[in-house]
Amino acid sequence: MNKPIRRVSIFCLVLILALMVRTNWVQGVQAESWATNKNNKRQEFDRYAHPRGNIIVGGQPVTSSEFVNGLRYKYKRTWIDGPMYAPVTGYTSAFQSTGLENLEDGILSGTDDRLFFRNTLDMLTGEPKKGGDVVTTINAKAQKAAFDGLGNKKGAVVALDPRTGAILALVSTPSYDPSTFSGFEKSDGEAWNNLNADTNKPLLNRALRETYPPGSTFKLVTATAAFENGMFQNIDDTTQTPEPYTLPGTKTDLKNESPNERCENATLKSAMDQSCNTVYGKIGVDLGRDKMRAQAEKFGFNSTVDTPVRSEKSLYPNASTPDGTAMDAIGQHDTRATPLQMAMVSAAIANNGSLMQPYLVDQERSASLTTISKHTEKQFSQPMSPATAQKLQEMMVSVVENGTGKNARISGLQVGGKTGTAQHGEDNAGLPFAWFTSFAKTTDGQSVAVAVVVEDGSNNRDGISGGRLAAPIAKAVMQAALGK
């Protein structure tokens, strides 16, 4: 072989080797990064090349896939009762994916490694690719009761099974229909833009992703701290509370909501019935910010909660002055909570002091209904002793029977609750948030815990209260969840 031909041969061999190295580098080392690159549309096209699996509620799908036979997109996602279930399912679209549609995409799209055997078998038998299903913990009747109860109000509802942590209802209003922007037409883009521009924030999952001042519902946490730290032994213990009570280090008197309240030196039970700010504000000061914060954190404050959809952190401050601690202890100042968090407080009380990890997915399964994974219940924390939980249960039941929560009474059930009216805005000028957190129990051991928040529920400031606006909604959800 002459020298020029040899050089050309060596050069060609180098090119072939370089091509082989490059090919193996791209297919082996860089495969994952290329596959997940936001500019790579192949995965998106593949996601809509076959029907997605479904999200299941009460044995029935609340999602479906519609054949559109487009050039690149063969199917689009649709929802059944989309506005009611959007906070549960989230959405998947050409614009973005959220919630279970995003977190469970591997199962729903059929790309999860655990579906490899099923996919291989389908490929060998010529069956079309199918996504798996995600079975939720949602109780369809409780979900509808929550959605109907909120109606055109702005707010959220969360219901839990205290014994297991299963989420039975998860509603946020105003809501949206994911089907309106799940397609690939110009109208879908317009619907998406309109939703994002809406000042009422319909895309916001208020049940998990919005925090509010919890108002007087937080007095349950303060009462727990008082018992757990040995400040009081019984619910009928008398407090040493002056009327008026001046916030420490200030000349400002802490006011009670109603002039008819008898809060001076009230018992713990009576103060909870009447929702006395002075009593529980002073307890917070006497305990101090560190003990109050420690108790709040046992309930889940200052922590994220994965359901698996991640909730926003509920916040209890760590640097309040004594006057600020008084306000923190009654759910004002810098204390903020998600509706999920306040449902967790009631759930722990109802479950004799044990707080179970909230969860939304009961099981994942293949298209052939084979179970891929099943949720295992686990404890989130132990915020209080069983003895303290029993005392809090008695106090909450008294609130419903004798105090501000009478609108939540249900014949044949033991119902406990706590109302809240949370001030907000500059100088508290905004319309208050109406809260109600509660539990209900049957004689055979079934139970449910519910939290309801209603934003700006009335133009008449005096007409806003947890007992009038939120308690009836909680009552309807508890009845639906327990079949009453």
XYZ file of C-alpha atoms in Angstrom, residues 23-283:
261
model
C -22.188 7.246 19.388
C -21.478 5.272 22.558
C -20.952 8.489 24.515
C -24.280 9.923 23.356
C -26.238 6.668 23.765
C -24.602 5.640 27.022
C -23.312 8.573 29.039
C -25.502 11.391 27.703
C -28.670 9.411 26.997
C -30.496 10.495 30.142
C -29.636 14.190 29.793
C -30.685 14.241 26.136
C -33.889 12.353 26.905
C -34.864 14.780 29.644
C -33.737 17.943 27.846
C -36.599 20.452 27.819
C -36.050 21.044 24.091
C -36.404 17.349 23.232
C -40.014 16.887 22.120
C -39.720 13.141 21.474
C -40.768 12.175 24.984
C -43.707 14.555 24.855
C -44.825 13.129 21.517
C -44.415 9.592 22.881
C -46.412 10.496 26.010
C -49.406 11.301 23.806
C -48.868 8.482 21.301
C -51.035 6.084 23.354
C -53.720 6.356 26.052
C -52.517 7.306 29.517
C -53.540 5.249 32.497
C -56.187 6.680 34.768
C -56.439 8.258 38.197
C -59.042 6.357 40.181
C -61.479 7.625 42.832
C -63.855 5.230 44.549
C -63.195 2.539 41.959
C -64.016 4.822 39.021
C -61.658 6.777 36.731
C -61.798 10.561 36.961
C -59.566 10.890 33.891
C -59.609 9.523 30.357
C -57.733 9.795 27.065
C -59.388 11.127 23.914
C -58.161 10.010 20.467
C -57.399 13.069 18.336
C -55.220 11.441 15.615
C -52.994 14.469 15.174
C -49.750 14.470 13.203
C -47.591 14.318 16.326
C -50.144 13.980 19.123
C -52.488 10.982 18.898
C -54.302 11.406 22.220
C -55.098 14.169 24.651
C -55.911 13.974 28.336
C -59.448 14.671 29.541
C -61.014 14.829 33.009
C -64.372 13.836 34.446
C -65.682 16.511 36.828
C -62.422 18.338 36.220
C -62.969 21.350 38.521
C -63.882 19.106 41.452
C -60.913 16.768 41.065
C -58.246 19.148 39.731
C -56.661 19.657 43.196
C -56.365 15.863 43.466
C -55.144 14.995 39.967
C -53.250 18.091 38.915
C -52.931 18.300 35.149
C -50.750 17.275 32.228
C -50.533 19.396 29.105
C -48.164 20.750 26.499
C -47.576 23.709 28.825
C -46.817 22.067 32.159
C -47.637 19.096 34.399
C -48.504 19.198 38.089
C -49.802 17.065 40.946
C -50.320 13.338 40.531
C -50.293 13.697 36.737
C -46.685 14.845 37.087
C -45.443 12.786 40.045
C -47.048 9.567 38.776
C -46.236 10.194 35.110
C -44.085 7.062 34.834
C -46.997 4.825 35.817
C -49.642 6.762 33.904
C -47.576 6.997 30.705
C -46.342 3.406 30.949
C -42.640 4.326 31.065
C -41.966 3.301 34.672
C -39.293 0.589 34.947
C -41.676 -1.506 37.046
C -43.859 -1.883 33.950
C -40.983 -3.325 31.864
C -42.258 -6.913 31.925
C -45.788 -5.828 31.035
C -44.537 -3.591 28.202
C -42.241 -6.321 26.836
C -45.083 -8.841 26.846
C -47.347 -6.383 25.016
C -44.635 -5.723 22.454
C -44.180 -9.467 21.789
C -47.920 -10.045 21.481
C -48.513 -6.942 19.384
C -50.664 -5.252 22.010
C -50.587 -1.443 22.055
C -48.678 0.209 24.894
C -50.841 1.065 27.915
C -50.254 3.201 30.950
C -50.988 2.015 34.466
C -53.497 3.391 36.963
C -53.089 5.394 40.170
C -55.678 4.584 42.827
C -56.300 7.463 45.230
C -57.621 7.508 48.792
C -60.326 10.068 47.947
C -63.883 9.375 49.092
C -66.075 10.483 46.182
C -69.022 11.486 48.398
C -66.836 13.508 50.766
C -65.134 15.205 47.813
C -68.472 16.226 46.319
C -69.792 17.456 49.668
C -66.696 19.635 50.073
C -66.881 20.985 46.525
C -70.616 21.707 46.719
C -70.225 23.206 50.184
C -67.653 25.747 49.056
C -69.654 26.542 45.927
C -68.627 29.962 44.620
C -66.709 30.803 47.785
C -62.933 31.095 47.703
C -61.331 28.564 50.014
C -60.303 24.965 50.618
C -61.291 21.744 52.393
C -59.145 18.808 53.526
C -60.519 15.632 55.126
C -58.344 12.892 56.644
C -58.863 9.452 58.112
C -57.160 9.968 61.509
C -56.422 6.248 61.910
C -54.460 5.885 58.669
C -53.647 9.363 57.316
C -55.606 8.708 54.112
C -56.785 11.924 52.452
C -60.535 11.573 51.925
C -61.250 14.981 50.385
C -59.037 17.655 48.851
C -60.864 20.641 47.382
C -59.762 24.135 46.366
C -61.987 26.876 44.952
C -62.196 28.646 42.607
C -61.039 25.744 40.521
C -60.525 25.006 36.821
C -61.144 22.283 34.270
C -57.797 20.829 33.072
C -59.514 19.570 29.911
C -59.767 23.137 28.616
C -56.014 23.378 28.027
C -54.870 19.758 27.703
C -55.067 19.743 23.910
C -52.864 21.203 21.220
C -55.031 23.812 19.570
C -54.942 27.605 19.735
C -57.941 27.551 22.079
C -55.963 25.512 24.600
C -53.255 28.161 24.690
C -55.840 30.898 25.170
C -57.477 28.992 28.050
C -54.063 28.475 29.679
C -53.181 32.153 29.415
C -56.566 33.216 30.791
C -56.219 30.949 33.828
C -52.749 32.268 34.593
C -53.960 35.851 34.293
C -56.984 35.318 36.560
C -56.495 37.319 39.767
C -58.524 34.727 41.709
C -55.691 32.231 41.096
C -57.777 29.180 40.129
C -54.600 27.182 39.390
C -53.457 27.559 43.016
C -54.116 24.475 45.143
C -55.229 26.288 48.283
C -55.611 23.049 50.236
C -51.891 22.269 50.023
C -50.045 25.270 48.651
C -51.582 28.288 50.398
C -50.951 29.306 54.013
C -53.315 31.407 56.095
C -53.290 32.795 59.620
C -55.148 29.950 61.386
C -56.832 32.226 63.918
C -58.486 30.596 66.896
C -58.180 27.057 65.489
C -54.542 27.318 66.634
C -55.752 27.458 70.249
C -55.898 23.653 70.015
C -52.103 23.651 69.653
C -51.745 26.117 72.549
C -53.986 24.014 74.795
C -51.954 20.921 73.889
C -48.741 22.712 74.832
C -50.244 23.751 78.170
C -51.158 20.166 79.101
C -47.973 18.604 77.731
C -45.819 21.048 79.710
C -47.727 20.474 82.952
C -49.198 23.960 83.177
C -52.681 22.473 83.716
C -53.949 19.027 84.622
C -57.648 19.143 83.769
C -59.903 20.944 81.319
C -61.861 22.520 84.197
C -58.768 24.070 85.760
C -59.194 27.810 86.236
C -56.757 30.108 84.491
C -55.400 33.276 86.029
C -56.402 35.613 83.233
C -57.168 39.289 83.828
C -59.730 41.193 81.800
C -58.431 43.142 80.032
C -55.107 41.411 79.381
C -52.381 43.833 78.317
C -49.819 42.431 75.907
C -46.432 42.247 77.667
C -44.091 45.158 76.997
C -46.902 47.227 75.464
C -49.915 49.308 76.428
C -52.132 47.355 74.040
C -54.991 45.301 75.407
C -55.667 41.937 73.751
C -59.339 41.973 72.892
C -61.859 39.154 72.794
C -64.169 38.990 69.807
C -67.455 39.315 71.673
C -68.274 41.598 74.611
C -70.503 38.801 75.956
C -67.583 36.455 76.531
C -66.743 35.768 80.156
C -63.037 35.215 79.831
C -61.671 36.601 83.090
C -60.117 33.647 84.987
C -62.089 31.279 82.750
C -61.469 27.537 82.792
C -59.638 26.015 79.854
C -62.856 24.369 78.648
C -64.962 27.515 78.960
C -62.255 29.575 77.272
C -62.223 27.142 74.342
C -66.038 27.182 74.129
C -66.026 30.976 73.942
C -62.721 31.190 72.031
C -61.154 33.590 74.552
C -58.156 35.349 73.048
C -57.016 36.657 76.428
C -56.808 33.202 78.018
C -54.871 31.486 75.247
C -52.732 34.517 74.440
C -51.571 34.619 78.080
C -50.943 30.852 78.094
